[in-house]
Coordinates of C-alpha atoms and ligand atoms in Angstrom, one line a residue:
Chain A
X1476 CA 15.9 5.2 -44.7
X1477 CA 14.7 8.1 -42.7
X1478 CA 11.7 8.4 -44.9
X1479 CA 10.7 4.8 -44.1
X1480 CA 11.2 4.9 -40.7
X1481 CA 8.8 7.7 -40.4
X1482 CA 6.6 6.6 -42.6
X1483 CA 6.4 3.7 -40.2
X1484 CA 6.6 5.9 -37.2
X1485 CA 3.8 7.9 -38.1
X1486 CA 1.7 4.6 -39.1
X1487 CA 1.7 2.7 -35.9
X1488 CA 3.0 5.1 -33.4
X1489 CA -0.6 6.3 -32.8
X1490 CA -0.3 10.0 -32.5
X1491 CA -3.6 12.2 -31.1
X1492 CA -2.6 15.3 -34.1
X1493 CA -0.7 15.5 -37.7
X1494 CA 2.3 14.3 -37.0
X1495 CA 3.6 13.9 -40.8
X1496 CA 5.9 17.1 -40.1
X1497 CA 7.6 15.2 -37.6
X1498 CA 11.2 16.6 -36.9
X1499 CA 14.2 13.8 -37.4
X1500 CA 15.1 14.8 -33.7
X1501 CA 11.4 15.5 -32.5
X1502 CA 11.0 13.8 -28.9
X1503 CA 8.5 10.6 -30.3
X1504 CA 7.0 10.1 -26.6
X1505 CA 6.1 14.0 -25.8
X1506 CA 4.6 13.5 -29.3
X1507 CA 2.1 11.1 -27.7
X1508 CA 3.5 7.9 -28.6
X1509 CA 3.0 5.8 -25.3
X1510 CA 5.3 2.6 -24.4
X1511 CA 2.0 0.3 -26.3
X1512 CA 2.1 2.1 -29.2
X1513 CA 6.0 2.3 -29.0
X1514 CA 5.7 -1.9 -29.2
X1515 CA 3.9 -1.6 -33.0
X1516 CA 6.3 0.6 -34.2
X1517 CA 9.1 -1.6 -33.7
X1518 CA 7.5 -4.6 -34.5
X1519 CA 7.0 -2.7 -37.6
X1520 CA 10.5 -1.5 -38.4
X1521 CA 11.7 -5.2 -37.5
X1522 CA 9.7 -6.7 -40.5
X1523 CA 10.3 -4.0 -43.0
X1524 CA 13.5 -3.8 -42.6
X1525 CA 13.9 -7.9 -41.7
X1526 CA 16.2 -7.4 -38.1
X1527 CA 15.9 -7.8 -35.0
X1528 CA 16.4 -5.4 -32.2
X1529 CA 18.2 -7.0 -29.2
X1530 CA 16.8 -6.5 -25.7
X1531 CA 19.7 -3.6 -25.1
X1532 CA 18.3 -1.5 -27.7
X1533 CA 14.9 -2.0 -26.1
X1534 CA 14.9 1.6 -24.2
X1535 CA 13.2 4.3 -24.7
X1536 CA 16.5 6.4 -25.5
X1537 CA 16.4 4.0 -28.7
X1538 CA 12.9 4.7 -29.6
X1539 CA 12.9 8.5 -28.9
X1540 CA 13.2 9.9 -32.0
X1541 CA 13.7 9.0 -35.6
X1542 CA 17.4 10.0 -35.7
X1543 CA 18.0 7.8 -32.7
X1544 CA 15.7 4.6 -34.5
X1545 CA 17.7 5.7 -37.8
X1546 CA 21.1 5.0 -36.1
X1547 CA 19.9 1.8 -34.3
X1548 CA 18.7 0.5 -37.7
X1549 CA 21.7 1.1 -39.3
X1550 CA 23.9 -0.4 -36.7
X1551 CA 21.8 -3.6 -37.2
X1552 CA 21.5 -3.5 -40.7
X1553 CA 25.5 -2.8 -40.7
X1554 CA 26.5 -5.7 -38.3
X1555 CA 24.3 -8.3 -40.6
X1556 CA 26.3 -7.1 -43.6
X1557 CA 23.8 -5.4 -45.1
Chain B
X174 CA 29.6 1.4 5.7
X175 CA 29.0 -0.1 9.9
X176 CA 27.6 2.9 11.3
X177 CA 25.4 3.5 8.4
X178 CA 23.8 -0.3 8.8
X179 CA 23.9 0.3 12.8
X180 CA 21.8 3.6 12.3
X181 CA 19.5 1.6 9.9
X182 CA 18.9 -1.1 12.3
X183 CA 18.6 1.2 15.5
X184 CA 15.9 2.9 13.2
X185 CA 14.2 0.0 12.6
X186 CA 14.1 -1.6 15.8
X187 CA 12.4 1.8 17.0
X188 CA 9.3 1.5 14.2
X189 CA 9.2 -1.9 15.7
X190 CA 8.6 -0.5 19.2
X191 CA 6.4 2.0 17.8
X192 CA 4.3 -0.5 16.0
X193 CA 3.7 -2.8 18.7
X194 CA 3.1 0.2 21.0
X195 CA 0.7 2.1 18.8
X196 CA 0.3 1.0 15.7
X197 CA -1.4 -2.5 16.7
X198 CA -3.6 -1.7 19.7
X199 CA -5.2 0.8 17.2
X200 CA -5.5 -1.3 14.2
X201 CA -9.0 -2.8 14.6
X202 CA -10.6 0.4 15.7
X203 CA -9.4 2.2 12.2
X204 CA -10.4 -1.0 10.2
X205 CA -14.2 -0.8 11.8
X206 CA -14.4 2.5 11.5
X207 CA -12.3 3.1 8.6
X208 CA -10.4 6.0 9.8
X209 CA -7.5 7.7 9.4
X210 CA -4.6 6.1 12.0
X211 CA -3.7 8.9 13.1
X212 CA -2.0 7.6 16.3
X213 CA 0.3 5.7 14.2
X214 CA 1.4 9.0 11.8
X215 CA 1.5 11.0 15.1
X216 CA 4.3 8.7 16.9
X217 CA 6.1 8.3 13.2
X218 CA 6.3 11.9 13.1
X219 CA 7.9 12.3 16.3
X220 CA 10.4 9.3 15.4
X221 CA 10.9 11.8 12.4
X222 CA 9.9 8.3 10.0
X223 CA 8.7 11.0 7.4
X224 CA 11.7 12.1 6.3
X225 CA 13.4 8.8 6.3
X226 CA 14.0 9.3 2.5
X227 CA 15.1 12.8 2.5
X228 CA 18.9 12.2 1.9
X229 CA 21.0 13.5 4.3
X230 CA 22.2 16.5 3.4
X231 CA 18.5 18.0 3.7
X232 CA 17.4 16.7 7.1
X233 CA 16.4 13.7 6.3
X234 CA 17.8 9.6 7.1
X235 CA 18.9 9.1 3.5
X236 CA 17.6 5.2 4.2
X237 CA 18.4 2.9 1.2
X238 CA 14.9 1.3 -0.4
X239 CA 15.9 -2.1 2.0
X240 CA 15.2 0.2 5.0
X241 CA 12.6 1.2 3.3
X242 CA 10.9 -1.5 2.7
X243 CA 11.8 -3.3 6.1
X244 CA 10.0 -0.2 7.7
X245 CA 6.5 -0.8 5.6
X246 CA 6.7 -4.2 6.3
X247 CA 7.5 -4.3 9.5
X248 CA 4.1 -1.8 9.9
X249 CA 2.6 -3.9 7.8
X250 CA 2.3 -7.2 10.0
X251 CA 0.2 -4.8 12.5
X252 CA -1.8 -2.8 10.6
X253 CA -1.8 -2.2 6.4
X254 CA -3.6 0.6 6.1
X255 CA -1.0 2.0 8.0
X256 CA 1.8 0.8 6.2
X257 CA 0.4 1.9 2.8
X258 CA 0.1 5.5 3.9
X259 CA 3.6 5.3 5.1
X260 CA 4.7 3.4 1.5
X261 CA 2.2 6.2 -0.5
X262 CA 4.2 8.9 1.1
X263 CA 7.6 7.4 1.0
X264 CA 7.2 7.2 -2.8
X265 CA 6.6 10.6 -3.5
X266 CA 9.1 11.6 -1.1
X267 CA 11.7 9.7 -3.3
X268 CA 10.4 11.0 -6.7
X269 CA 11.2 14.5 -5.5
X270 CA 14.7 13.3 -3.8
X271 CA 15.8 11.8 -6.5
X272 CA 14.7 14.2 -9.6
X273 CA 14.0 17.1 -7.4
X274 CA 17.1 17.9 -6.4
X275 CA 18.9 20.0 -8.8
X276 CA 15.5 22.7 -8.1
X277 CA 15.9 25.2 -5.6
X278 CA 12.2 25.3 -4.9
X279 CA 12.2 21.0 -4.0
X280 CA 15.7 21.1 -2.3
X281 CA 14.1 23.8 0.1
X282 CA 10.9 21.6 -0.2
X283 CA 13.0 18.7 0.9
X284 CA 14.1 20.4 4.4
X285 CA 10.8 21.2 5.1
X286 CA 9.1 17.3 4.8
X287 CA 12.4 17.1 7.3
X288 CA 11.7 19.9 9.7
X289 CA 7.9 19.8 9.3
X290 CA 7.4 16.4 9.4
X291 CA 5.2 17.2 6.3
X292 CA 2.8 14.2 5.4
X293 CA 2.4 13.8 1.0
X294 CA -0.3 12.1 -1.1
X295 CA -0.4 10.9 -4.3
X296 CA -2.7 11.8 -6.9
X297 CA -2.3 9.9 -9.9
X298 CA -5.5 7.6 -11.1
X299 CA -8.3 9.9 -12.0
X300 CA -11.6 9.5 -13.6
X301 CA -12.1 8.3 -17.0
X302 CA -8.1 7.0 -16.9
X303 CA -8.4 4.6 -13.9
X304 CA -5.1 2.5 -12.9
X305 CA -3.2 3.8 -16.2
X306 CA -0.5 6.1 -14.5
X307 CA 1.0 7.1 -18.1
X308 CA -2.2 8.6 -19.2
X309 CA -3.5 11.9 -18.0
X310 CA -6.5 14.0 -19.2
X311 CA -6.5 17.5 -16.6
X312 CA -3.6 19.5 -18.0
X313 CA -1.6 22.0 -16.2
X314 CA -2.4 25.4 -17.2
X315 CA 0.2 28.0 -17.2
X316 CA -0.2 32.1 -17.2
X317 CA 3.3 33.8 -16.8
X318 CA 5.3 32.2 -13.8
X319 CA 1.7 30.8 -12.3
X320 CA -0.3 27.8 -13.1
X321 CA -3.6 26.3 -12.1
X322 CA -4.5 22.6 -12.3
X323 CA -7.7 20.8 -11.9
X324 CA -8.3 17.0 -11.8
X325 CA -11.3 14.4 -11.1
X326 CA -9.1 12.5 -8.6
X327 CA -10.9 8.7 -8.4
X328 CA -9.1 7.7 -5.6
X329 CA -6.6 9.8 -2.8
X330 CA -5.8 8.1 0.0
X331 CA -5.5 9.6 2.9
X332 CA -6.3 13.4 1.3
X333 CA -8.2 14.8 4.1
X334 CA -5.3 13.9 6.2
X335 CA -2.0 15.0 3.9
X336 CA -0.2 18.4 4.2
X337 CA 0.6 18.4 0.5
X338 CA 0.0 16.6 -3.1
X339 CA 1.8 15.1 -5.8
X340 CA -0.2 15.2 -9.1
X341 CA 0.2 14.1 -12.5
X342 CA -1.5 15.9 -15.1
X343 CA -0.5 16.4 -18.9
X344 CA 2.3 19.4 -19.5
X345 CA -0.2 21.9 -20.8
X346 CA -3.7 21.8 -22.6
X347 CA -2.4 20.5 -25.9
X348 CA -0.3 17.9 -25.2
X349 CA -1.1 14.4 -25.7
X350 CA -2.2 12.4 -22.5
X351 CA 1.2 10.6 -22.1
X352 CA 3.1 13.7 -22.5
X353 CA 2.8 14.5 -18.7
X354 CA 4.3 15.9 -15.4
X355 CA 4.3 15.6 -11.7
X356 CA 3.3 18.8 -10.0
X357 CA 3.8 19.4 -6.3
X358 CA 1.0 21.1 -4.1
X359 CA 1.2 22.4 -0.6
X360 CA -1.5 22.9 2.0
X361 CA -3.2 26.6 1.1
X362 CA -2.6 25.7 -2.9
X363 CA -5.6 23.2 -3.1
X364 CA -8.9 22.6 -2.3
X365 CA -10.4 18.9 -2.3
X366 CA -14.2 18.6 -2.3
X367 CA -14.7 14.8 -1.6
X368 CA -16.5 12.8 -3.8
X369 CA -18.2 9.8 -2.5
X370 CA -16.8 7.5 0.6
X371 CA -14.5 5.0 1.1
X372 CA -16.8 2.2 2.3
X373 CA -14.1 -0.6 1.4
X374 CA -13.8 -4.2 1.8
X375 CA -10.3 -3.9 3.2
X376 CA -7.6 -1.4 3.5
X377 CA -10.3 0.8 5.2
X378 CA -8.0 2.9 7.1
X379 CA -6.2 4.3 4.0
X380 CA -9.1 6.7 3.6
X381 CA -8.8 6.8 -0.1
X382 CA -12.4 8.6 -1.6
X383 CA -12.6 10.2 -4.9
X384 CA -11.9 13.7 -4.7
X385 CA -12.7 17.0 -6.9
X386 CA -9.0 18.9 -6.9
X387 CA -8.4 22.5 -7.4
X388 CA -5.2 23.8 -7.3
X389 CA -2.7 26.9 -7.9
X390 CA 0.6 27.7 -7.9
X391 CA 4.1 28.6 -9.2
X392 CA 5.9 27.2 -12.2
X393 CA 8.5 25.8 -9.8
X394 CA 6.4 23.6 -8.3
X395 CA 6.6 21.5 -11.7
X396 CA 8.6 18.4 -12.2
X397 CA 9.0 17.9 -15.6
X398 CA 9.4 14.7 -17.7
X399 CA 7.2 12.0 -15.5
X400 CA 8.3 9.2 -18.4
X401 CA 11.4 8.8 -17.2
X402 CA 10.8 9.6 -13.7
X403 CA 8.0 7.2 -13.4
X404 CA 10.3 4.0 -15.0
X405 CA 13.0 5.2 -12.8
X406 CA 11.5 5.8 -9.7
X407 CA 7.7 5.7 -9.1
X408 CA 6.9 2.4 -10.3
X409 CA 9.7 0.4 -9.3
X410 CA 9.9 1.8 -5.8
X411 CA 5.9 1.2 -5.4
X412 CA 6.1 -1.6 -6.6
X413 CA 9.2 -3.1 -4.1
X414 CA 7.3 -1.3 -0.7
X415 CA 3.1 -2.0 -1.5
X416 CA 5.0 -6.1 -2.0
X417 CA 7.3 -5.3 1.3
X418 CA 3.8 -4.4 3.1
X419 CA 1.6 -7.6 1.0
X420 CA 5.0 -9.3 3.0
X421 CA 4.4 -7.8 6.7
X422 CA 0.6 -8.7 6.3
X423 CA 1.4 -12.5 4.9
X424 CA 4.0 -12.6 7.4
X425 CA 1.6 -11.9 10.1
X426 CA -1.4 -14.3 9.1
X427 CA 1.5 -17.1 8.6
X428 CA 2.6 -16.8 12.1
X429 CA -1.0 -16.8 13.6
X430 CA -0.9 -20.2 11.9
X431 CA 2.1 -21.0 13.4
X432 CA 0.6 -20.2 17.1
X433 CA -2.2 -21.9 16.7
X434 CA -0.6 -25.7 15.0
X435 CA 2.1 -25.1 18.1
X436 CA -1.0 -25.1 20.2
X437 CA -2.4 -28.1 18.6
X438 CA 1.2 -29.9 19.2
X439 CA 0.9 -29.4 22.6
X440 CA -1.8 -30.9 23.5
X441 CA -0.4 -34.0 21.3
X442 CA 3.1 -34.4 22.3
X443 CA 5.0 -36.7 20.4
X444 CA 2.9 -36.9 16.9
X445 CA 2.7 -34.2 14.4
X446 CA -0.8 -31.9 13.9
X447 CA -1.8 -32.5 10.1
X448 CA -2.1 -28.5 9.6
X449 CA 1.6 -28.4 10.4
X450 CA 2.0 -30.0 7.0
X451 CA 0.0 -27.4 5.8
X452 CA 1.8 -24.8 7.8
X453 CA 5.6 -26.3 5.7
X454 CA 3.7 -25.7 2.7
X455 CA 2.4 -22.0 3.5
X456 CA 6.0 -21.0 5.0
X457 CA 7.8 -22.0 2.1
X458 CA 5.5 -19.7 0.0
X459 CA 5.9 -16.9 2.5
X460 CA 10.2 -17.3 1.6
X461 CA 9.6 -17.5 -2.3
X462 CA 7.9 -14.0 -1.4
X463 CA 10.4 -12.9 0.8
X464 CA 13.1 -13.1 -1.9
X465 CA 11.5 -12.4 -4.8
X466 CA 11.2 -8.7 -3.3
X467 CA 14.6 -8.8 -2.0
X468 CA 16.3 -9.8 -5.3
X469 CA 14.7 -7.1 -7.0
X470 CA 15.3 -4.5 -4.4
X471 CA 19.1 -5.6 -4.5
X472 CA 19.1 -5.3 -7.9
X473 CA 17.2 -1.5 -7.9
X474 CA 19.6 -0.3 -5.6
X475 CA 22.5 -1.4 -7.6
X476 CA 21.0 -0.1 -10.9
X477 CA 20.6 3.3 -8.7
X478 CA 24.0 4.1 -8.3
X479 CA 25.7 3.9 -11.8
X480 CA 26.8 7.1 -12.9
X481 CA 23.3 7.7 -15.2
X482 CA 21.3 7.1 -12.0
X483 CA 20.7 3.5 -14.0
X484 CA 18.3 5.2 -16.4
X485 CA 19.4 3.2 -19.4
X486 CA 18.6 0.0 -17.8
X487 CA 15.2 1.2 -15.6
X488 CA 13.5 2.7 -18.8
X489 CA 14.1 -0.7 -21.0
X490 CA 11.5 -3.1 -22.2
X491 CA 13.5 -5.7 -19.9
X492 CA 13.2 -3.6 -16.6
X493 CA 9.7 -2.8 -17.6
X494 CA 8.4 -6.7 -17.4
X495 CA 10.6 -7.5 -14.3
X496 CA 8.9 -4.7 -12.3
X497 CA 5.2 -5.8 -13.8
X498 CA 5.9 -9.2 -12.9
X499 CA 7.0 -8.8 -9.3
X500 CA 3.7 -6.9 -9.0
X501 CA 1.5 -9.6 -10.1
X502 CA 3.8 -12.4 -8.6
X503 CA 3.9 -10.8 -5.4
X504 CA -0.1 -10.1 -4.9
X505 CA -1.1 -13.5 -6.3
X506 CA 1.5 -14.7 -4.1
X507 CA 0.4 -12.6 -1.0
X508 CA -3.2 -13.6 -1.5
X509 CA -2.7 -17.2 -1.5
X510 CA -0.5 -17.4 1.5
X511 CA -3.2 -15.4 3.5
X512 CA -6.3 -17.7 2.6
X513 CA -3.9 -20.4 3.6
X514 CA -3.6 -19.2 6.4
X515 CA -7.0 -18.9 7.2
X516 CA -7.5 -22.7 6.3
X517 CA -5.0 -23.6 8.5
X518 CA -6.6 -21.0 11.5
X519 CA -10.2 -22.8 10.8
X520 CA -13.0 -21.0 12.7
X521 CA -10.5 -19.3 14.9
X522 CA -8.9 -17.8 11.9
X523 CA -13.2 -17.0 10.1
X524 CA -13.3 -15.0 13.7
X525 CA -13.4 -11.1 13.7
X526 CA -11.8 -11.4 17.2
X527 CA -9.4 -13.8 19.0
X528 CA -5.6 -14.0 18.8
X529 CA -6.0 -15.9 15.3
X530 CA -8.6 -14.1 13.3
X531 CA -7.6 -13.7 9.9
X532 CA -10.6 -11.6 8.6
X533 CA -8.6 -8.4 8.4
X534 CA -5.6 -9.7 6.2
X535 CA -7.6 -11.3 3.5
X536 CA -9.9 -8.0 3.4
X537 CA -6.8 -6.0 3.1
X538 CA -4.8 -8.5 1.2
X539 CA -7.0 -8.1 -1.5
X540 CA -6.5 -4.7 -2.6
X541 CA -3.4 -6.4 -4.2
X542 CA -4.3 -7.6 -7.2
X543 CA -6.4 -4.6 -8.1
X544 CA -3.9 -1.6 -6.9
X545 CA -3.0 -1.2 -10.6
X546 CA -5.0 -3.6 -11.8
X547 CA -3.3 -7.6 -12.5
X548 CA -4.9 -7.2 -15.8
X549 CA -3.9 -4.7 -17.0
X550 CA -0.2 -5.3 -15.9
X551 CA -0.3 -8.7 -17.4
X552 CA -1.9 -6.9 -20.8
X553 CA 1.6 -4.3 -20.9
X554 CA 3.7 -7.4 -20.7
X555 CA 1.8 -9.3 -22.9
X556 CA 2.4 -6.3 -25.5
X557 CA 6.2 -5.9 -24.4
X558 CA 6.8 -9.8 -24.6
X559 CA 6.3 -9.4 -28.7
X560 CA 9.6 -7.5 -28.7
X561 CA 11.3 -8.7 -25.5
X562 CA 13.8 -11.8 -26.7
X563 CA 15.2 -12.5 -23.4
X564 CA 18.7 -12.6 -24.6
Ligands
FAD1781 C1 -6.0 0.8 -1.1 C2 -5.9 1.6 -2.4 C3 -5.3 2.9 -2.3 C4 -5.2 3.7 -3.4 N1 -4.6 4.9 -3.3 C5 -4.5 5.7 -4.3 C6 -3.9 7.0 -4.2 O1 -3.6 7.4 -3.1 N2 -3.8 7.8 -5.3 C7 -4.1 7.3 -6.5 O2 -3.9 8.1 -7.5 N3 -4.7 6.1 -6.7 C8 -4.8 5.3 -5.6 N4 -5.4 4.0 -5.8 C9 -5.9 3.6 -7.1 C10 -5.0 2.7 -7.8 O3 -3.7 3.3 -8.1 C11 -5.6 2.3 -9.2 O4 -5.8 3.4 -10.0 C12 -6.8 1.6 -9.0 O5 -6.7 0.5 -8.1 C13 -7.3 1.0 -10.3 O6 -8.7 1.2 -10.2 P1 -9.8 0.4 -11.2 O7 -9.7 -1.0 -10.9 O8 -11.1 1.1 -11.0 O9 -9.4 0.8 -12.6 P2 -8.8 0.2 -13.9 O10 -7.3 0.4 -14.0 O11 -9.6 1.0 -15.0 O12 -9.1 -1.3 -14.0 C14 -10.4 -1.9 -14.1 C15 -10.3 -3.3 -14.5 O13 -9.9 -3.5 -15.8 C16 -8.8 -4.2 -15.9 N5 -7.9 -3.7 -17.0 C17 -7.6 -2.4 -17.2 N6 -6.9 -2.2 -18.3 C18 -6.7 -3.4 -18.8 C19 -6.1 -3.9 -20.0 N7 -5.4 -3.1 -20.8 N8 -6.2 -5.2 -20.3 C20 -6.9 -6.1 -19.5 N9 -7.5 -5.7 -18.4 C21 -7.4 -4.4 -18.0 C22 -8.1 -4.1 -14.6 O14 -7.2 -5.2 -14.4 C23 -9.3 -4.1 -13.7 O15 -9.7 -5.4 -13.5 C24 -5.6 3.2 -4.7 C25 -6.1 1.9 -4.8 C26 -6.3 1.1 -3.6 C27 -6.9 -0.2 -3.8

C-alpha cells in the first residue's frame, strides 16, 4: 500500500526536485508540497483506492507524510470492510 | 474573570478617548498627504496599546483577540490607515506570543515591545510572489550561528516608520518555496532602500511602498515552521482585525447616514424620509457584518485554548475555507455597505469636506477586496471545496 501511495504522492504532489527517494516518515510539506497541490494528492488516493476521507482527516497532520496517509487509508479501508 | 473584562473595557474606553482626541482631528491631513499618523502611534504608545498582546507575564495586557479587534475597530471608524498599522502590528505581535514563547531570545524580545513600546512590520508579499503568503523565493542564509536575508519586498507598510520586521523567507537556499520561516529583524539589523511611492487610492496613511531589504542576524532570531504558524495564527487573526477595522470604517459611513436621514426627519415631522428605508436596509447589512466577525472570533478563541493550542482543528481543510470566506464575505460586505452609504449621503456624502463626506471610506474601503487578493482566496477554496464534504 505504501508503494502506491507514494507512487501517487510523488505524481500529483508537485515537488520542485527528485523526490522518488522519499522517506515513509519524510515531512511531505517541507518537501514542497503546498496545501493546492496537497488537494490532487488526495483526490488521487480517494479514487485509487475508492474512499473517502471525512472532513476530520482533512489536516495537514493527515497529509504530512506517507506513514501518516498509510494509516489514514487503512483506517478507511478497514472501517468499509475492506 | 470581572476584573479581567473591567480592565478590557477601561482599556478600551481609553483608545476611544484617544481616537476622538487624536486619532480623528488628524485623519484628513494623513489621507492628503499620505503620511505616516504619527500622532496617533505617539499617544498609543504612551497608552502602552503596543503591547496589548504581549501576555502578561512579559509586560504586556494579555488582551483576548475580542479586545483586539474592538481596539482596531474602534480606530477604525476615525481613521483606517491608522487602524491597519495598529492590526499589522498586533498580528506579528501575536505570532511571536504565541509560538515565540518557549525561545529565550523572543520571550526577552517580548518584554522589550512592552518596555520599549517597540512598533513591528510585516514583510511578507514580495516581488514575483504577490498576495501568496505560503510561497517565498529570498531564502535565509545561514554561516555558523549568523544569517543574512535579502528580499524584494512589494509592499511594507509603514517601514520607514517601524522599529523592527517580521519576514518570511524560505528556510535556507534549497528549500522549496513553501518550505519557509518567519525571521525577526530589529532596528540596526536591516537596511530598507525604498522602491517606488505609495501614491494610493485609499489607505494612504499606511505608507506601504515597495522596499529593497537587507538584513543580518543571529540564528535565534528564526521562527521556524511558518505552515503551522501561519494556519494557526497569522491568517486567522488578520483576517478577524483587517474585517474588525472594514467594521469601524462601515460603522462610521453608516452612521453619517444616519445623521444626515435624522436631519431630513426633522425638517418633516410626522412622515418618514424615503432614505431611511434605505438607511434599514444598510444597517441590517452593517449587523450581518458585525456578527459574522464575532462568530468567528468566538469560535478562534475557543479553538485557542484546547490543550494543542487548537492546532488540529486551525490547520484543517474546514478551518481553511471558514477563514477565506469571512475574508471575502466581510470585504464584499464592507464595500457595499459603504457605497450605500454614500447613496444615501447624496452630494453631501460625493463631498471631500462636510460632516457627511464619504470620499475617504470608499477610497479606503477598497483596499479590501484586494489585501490578499478576493480571487485568489476564492481560487484556494475552490480547490479545497473538491475534498471538503461538509460533514
Ligand atoms: C493597504 C495595504 C497594506 C499592505 N501592507 C502590507 C504589508 O505591510 N506587508 C506585506 O507583506 N504586504 C502588504 N500588503 C500586500 C498584500 O498583503 C497583498 O500581497 C497584496 O494586496 C496583493 O497584491 P497584488 O494584488 O499585486 O498581487 P496578487 O496576489 O498577485 O494578485 C493579483 C490579482 O490576481 C488575482 N489572483 C491571484 N492569484 C489568483 C488565483 N490563483 N486565481 C485567481 N485570481 C488570482 C488576485 O485576486 C488579484 O486580482 C498590503 C496591501 C494593502 C492593500
Amino acid at each position: 500500500m505504501k508503494d502506491k501511495i507514494r507512487a501517487i504522492v510523488v505524481e500529483h504532489g508537485r515537488f520542485a526536485g527528485n523526490v522518488s527517494s522519499l522517506a515513509d516518515d519524510a515531512d511531505l510539506y517541507a518537501a514542497g508540497m503546498t496545501s493546492h497541490a496537497s488537494v490532487g494528492v488526495m483526490l488521487a488516493l480517494e479514487a485509487a483506492f475508492d474512499i473517502e476521507f471525512p472532513d476530520r482527516m482533512l489536516k495537514r497532520s493527515v497529509f504530512e507524510s506517507i506513514s501518516a496517509i498509510a494509516m489514514a487509508v487503512a483506517e478507511l479501508l478497514k472501517e468499509a470492510g475492506r | 474573570m470581572g476584573s479581567q473584562t473591567d480592565a478590557s473595557a477601561a482599556r478600551l474606553e481609553r483608545i476611544t478617548e484617544l481616537a476622538e482626541r487624536v486619532t480623528a482631528p488628524a485623519a484628513a491631513d494623513v489621507d492628503r498627504n499620505a503620511r505616516f499618523p504619527s500622532e496617533s502611534f505617539a499617544a498609543l504608545r504612551e497608552a502602552r496599546v503596543l503591547s496589548a498582546g504581549v501576555p502578561a507575564d512579559f509586560g504586556g495586557h494579555g488582551a483576548s483577540l475580542t479586545e483586539l479587534a474592538a481596539g482596531c475597530s474602534i480606530l477604525g471608524q476615525h481613521c483606517s490607515a491608522s487602524a491597519m498599522v495598529l492590526a499589522m502590528h498586533h498580528i506579528q505581535v501575536l505570532c511571536i506570543a504565541r509560538h515565540g514563547a518557549s525561545s529565550p531570545f523572543f520571550r526577552t524580545y517580548l518584554t522589550a515591545i512592552a518596555r520599549e513600546q517597540r512598533l513591528i512590520a510585516s514583510v511578507t508579499s514580495e516581488v514575483g510572489i504577490g498576495g501568496d503568503m505560503r510561497t517565498s523565493l529570498s531564502a535565509v542564509e545561514t554561516t555558523g550561528s549568523r544569517f543574512t536575508l535579502n528580499k524584494a519586498a512589494s509592499t511594507i507598510s509603514y517601514g520607514a516608520q517601524a522599529d523592527d520586521l517580521l519576514i518570511t523567507a524560505r528556510r535556507d537556499p534549497s528549500a522549496p518555496g513553501n518550505d519557509q520561516v518567519l525571521v525577526l529583524v530589529r532596528r540596526g539589523e536591516f537596511t530598507l532602500e525604498r522602491a517606488g511611492v505609495w501614491d494610493t487610492l485609499g489607505m494612504r496613511g499606511t505608507c506601504s511602498p515597495g522596499f529593497k531589504l537587507q538584513s543580518a542576524g543571529g540564528v535565534e532570531q528564526i521562527l521556524p515552521a511558518f505552515g503551522d504558524l501561519a494556519s494557526a495564527t497569522m491568517v486567522p487573526v488578520s483576517h478577524a482585525l483587517w474585517t474588525s477595522i472594514w467594521l469601524g470604517v462601515a460603522t462610521d459611513a453608516v452612521g453619517r447616514a444616519r445623521t444626515l436621514v435624522r436631519a431630513q426627519a426633522r425638517k418633516t415631522p410626522g412622515s418618514v424620509p424615503p432614505t431611511a428605508l434605505r438607511l434599514a436596509e444598510v444597517t441590517t447589512k452593517l449587523q450581518l457584518l458585525r456578527q459574522a466577525i464575532k462568530g468567528f472570533i468566538a469560535d478562534y478563541e475557543a479553538l485557542i485554548v484546547q490543550p494543542d493550542g487548537g492546532l488540529d482543528t486551525l490547520s484543517s481543510i474546514g478551518f481553511a475555507l471558514r477563514v477565506n470566506q469571512l475574508k471575502v464575505s466581510a470585504s464584499e460586505l464592507a464595500v457595499e455597505i459603504v457605497s450605500h452609504a454614500l447613496s444615501i449621503c447624496g452630494i453631501a456624502g460625493y463631498r471631500n469636506d462636510g460632516p457627511q463626506s464619504i470620499g475617504r471610506h470608499l477610497r479606503d474601503i477598497y483596499s479590501s477586496i484586494l489585501m490578499i487578493g478576493n480571487d485568489r482566496l476564492h481560487a484556494t477554496n475552490a480547490a479545497l471545496l473538491l475534498v471538503h464534504k461538509g460533514d
